Every structure is written in C-alpha cells, then in structure tokens.
Amino acid sequence: MPRLTGRRFGTAVGTYLILTVVSLIMIVPLIWMVSTSLKEPQSIFTYPPQWIPDSLQFQNYIDVFRLIPFHRFYGNSVYISALVVLGTVFFASLAGYAFAKIPFKGRNMIFLILLSAMMIPHEVTAIPMFLFMRQLGWIDTHLPLILLPIFGAGGVFGIFVMRQFFITVPTELEEAAMMDGCSRFRIYWQIMLPLAKPGMATLTIFTFVTSWNEFFDPLIFINSRELMTLPLGLSLFTDEVGTAWQYLMSATVMATVPLLIVFFLAQRRFIEGVAMTGLKE
C-alpha cells in the first residue's frame, strides 16, 4: 500500500507540474499584452523584456476612445452578442427538447439533415446569403449579425448540445408531470429548463465567444462605421493608427474582458455541462 500510494503521489505531482508549465506558457502572451498596454512606446521592445513598466500608462486606454469610436464598437458587440446568446439558447433549447423527448415521424432524419448544415463551410454560403440579405434590404444593418447565428450553423450546434443534454433527463419526470396535467410547453419551461442550466451555460459560453469574435460576417454585411462591431473596429484601428502597439494592446485587453467575465461567471455550470452533455443516444 505505501508503494502504491507513493506511485499515485508521484503521478499527481508530475501531472500538476506539467499542467503548471503548460499554463504558464499559455498565460505569457496575456501577461505581455497587459504589460504592453501600460507601457510607453520606447519601452515596448526593450531587451530583456520589462514585464512591469516603471511608469504605468493608463492614459493609453483613454487614448483608444479618443482615436476611434471604441465605445460605439463595444456597445454594438455587447448588444449583438447578448441577443444572439438569448435567441440561440431559447430556440435551441426548444428544438433540442423536441428532438430529445417528443416522438414524431422523421425525427431522426430531420435531425441528421440539420446536422449536415454544420458541415457546409461558411465561405460557401457567404455569397448566396449576401444576395438574400440584399433582397431583404438588411445590408448595413445588424439584423444579419443577429438572425444568421441564431438560425444558422450556430443554432444547429446549440440544438445538438441541448438535445444531448435533454436525453440524459429521466423520462419518468415527464410522465409524472403529464399525469398531473402539465402541457408540453409547461414541462419544458418549468421542469426541463431548470434542469438544463449546465447545458445552457455551456451553450452560452460557446455562443458568446463565437459572436463576440465574429469578423467575417460584419465584414460582409456592415459598411457604416457607426455600425461596426469590435473585431471589425480593431482592424480599422490598425489601419488608422498603424502599429501603435500600446494602443492596440489596450484595445485588445478591453475586448478580452467580457470573455473572461462570461467564462468565470459560468465556468462551474460549463464544466458540469461538458461532463453531462455527452454522446448518449
């Protein structure tokens, strides 16, 4: 027993050492980004690198808002991402519940057809979708950036995630609720959704990160400067300001903060959702 315990202890120590080293390697770019955002231009490329600047230049963050309408880009990304998350979670949970718990003819075939939409490269559908949005008069509006992720491949991924989660919920809960006179929607709203919080947290994080970082669709559908989202605005920032690294890193730090907030708020549910949302059939 002592020998076995020693082996386990050694394995655990080795595992934590490896994880620590890998974590440090991955966090170094983030530390460099924050450090650069607080430096003067002449201190950025000094060798050896100066991780903690002698003088913290918080003015760099203020100058970002002076150089470009960063607050407008930020606000556009916040509200677009929020609507995409709410819409995707709601409709994906509805459809996921239907595919998991409601028997109807052709259910599996329809689900497979939906999944096939995820296999089509986004670049293939870009031109047809642009022509369709132009016919609707939605070019240079935020509607394509909100509706396409909800009802497109992102929504299909959400349906898959929620279906896999709802499959794990015991059918006896539904049967007991039906015996008490609950309708399908009431079962979904009052029983299934509270149980699906880990799955919804997982979908929320994936959807928010994808929507927040989306660059291709805004580049296609948005022309006006005041309607640009943050990724598109950052590309405009580099065009206008050039390689002013202290400003670019300041803008990038501020763009990263919402992603960290969402993850830390939902990380516990996210881990539960990843563990519970498996490949059960």
Short mmCIF file of N, CA, C and O in Angstrom, two decimals, residues 47 56 82 121 128 130 152 227 239 258 281:
data_model
loop_
_atom_site.label_atom_id
_atom_site.label_comp_id
_atom_site.label_asym_id
_atom_site.label_seq_id
_atom_site.Cartn_x
_atom_site.Cartn_y
_atom_site.Cartn_z
N TYR A 47 15.09 44.97 -24.49
CA TYR A 47 15.59 43.63 -24.17
C TYR A 47 16.62 43.73 -23.05
O TYR A 47 17.52 44.57 -23.11
N LEU A 56 3.26 53.28 -15.18
CA LEU A 56 2.06 52.68 -15.76
C LEU A 56 1.28 53.74 -16.53
O LEU A 56 0.81 54.73 -15.96
N ALA A 82 -25.35 39.67 -26.91
CA ALA A 82 -26.38 39.35 -25.92
C ALA A 82 -27.64 38.81 -26.60
O ALA A 82 -28.22 37.81 -26.15
N PRO A 121 -19.08 24.64 -45.27
CA PRO A 121 -18.23 25.78 -44.90
C PRO A 121 -18.97 27.10 -45.04
O PRO A 121 -19.75 27.31 -45.97
N PRO A 128 -24.41 33.60 -51.53
CA PRO A 128 -25.88 33.48 -51.56
C PRO A 128 -26.56 34.20 -50.40
O PRO A 128 -27.61 34.83 -50.60
N PHE A 130 -25.42 36.82 -48.79
CA PHE A 130 -25.33 38.26 -49.02
C PHE A 130 -26.40 38.71 -50.00
O PHE A 130 -27.07 39.74 -49.79
N GLY A 152 -28.75 29.75 -38.02
CA GLY A 152 -27.77 29.14 -38.91
C GLY A 152 -27.03 28.00 -38.24
O GLY A 152 -27.57 27.29 -37.39
N LEU A 227 -21.85 51.31 -37.25
CA LEU A 227 -22.47 50.01 -37.04
C LEU A 227 -21.45 48.89 -36.85
O LEU A 227 -21.84 47.74 -36.64
N ASP A 239 -5.57 50.16 -39.20
CA ASP A 239 -5.42 50.89 -40.46
C ASP A 239 -5.18 52.38 -40.21
O ASP A 239 -4.40 53.01 -40.92
N PRO A 258 -14.83 41.09 -21.45
CA PRO A 258 -16.15 40.42 -21.41
C PRO A 258 -16.07 38.90 -21.55
O PRO A 258 -16.85 38.18 -20.93
N GLU A 281 -27.18 8.16 -26.69
CA GLU A 281 -28.28 8.05 -27.65
C GLU A 281 -29.47 7.39 -26.98
O GLU A 281 -29.29 6.59 -26.09
#
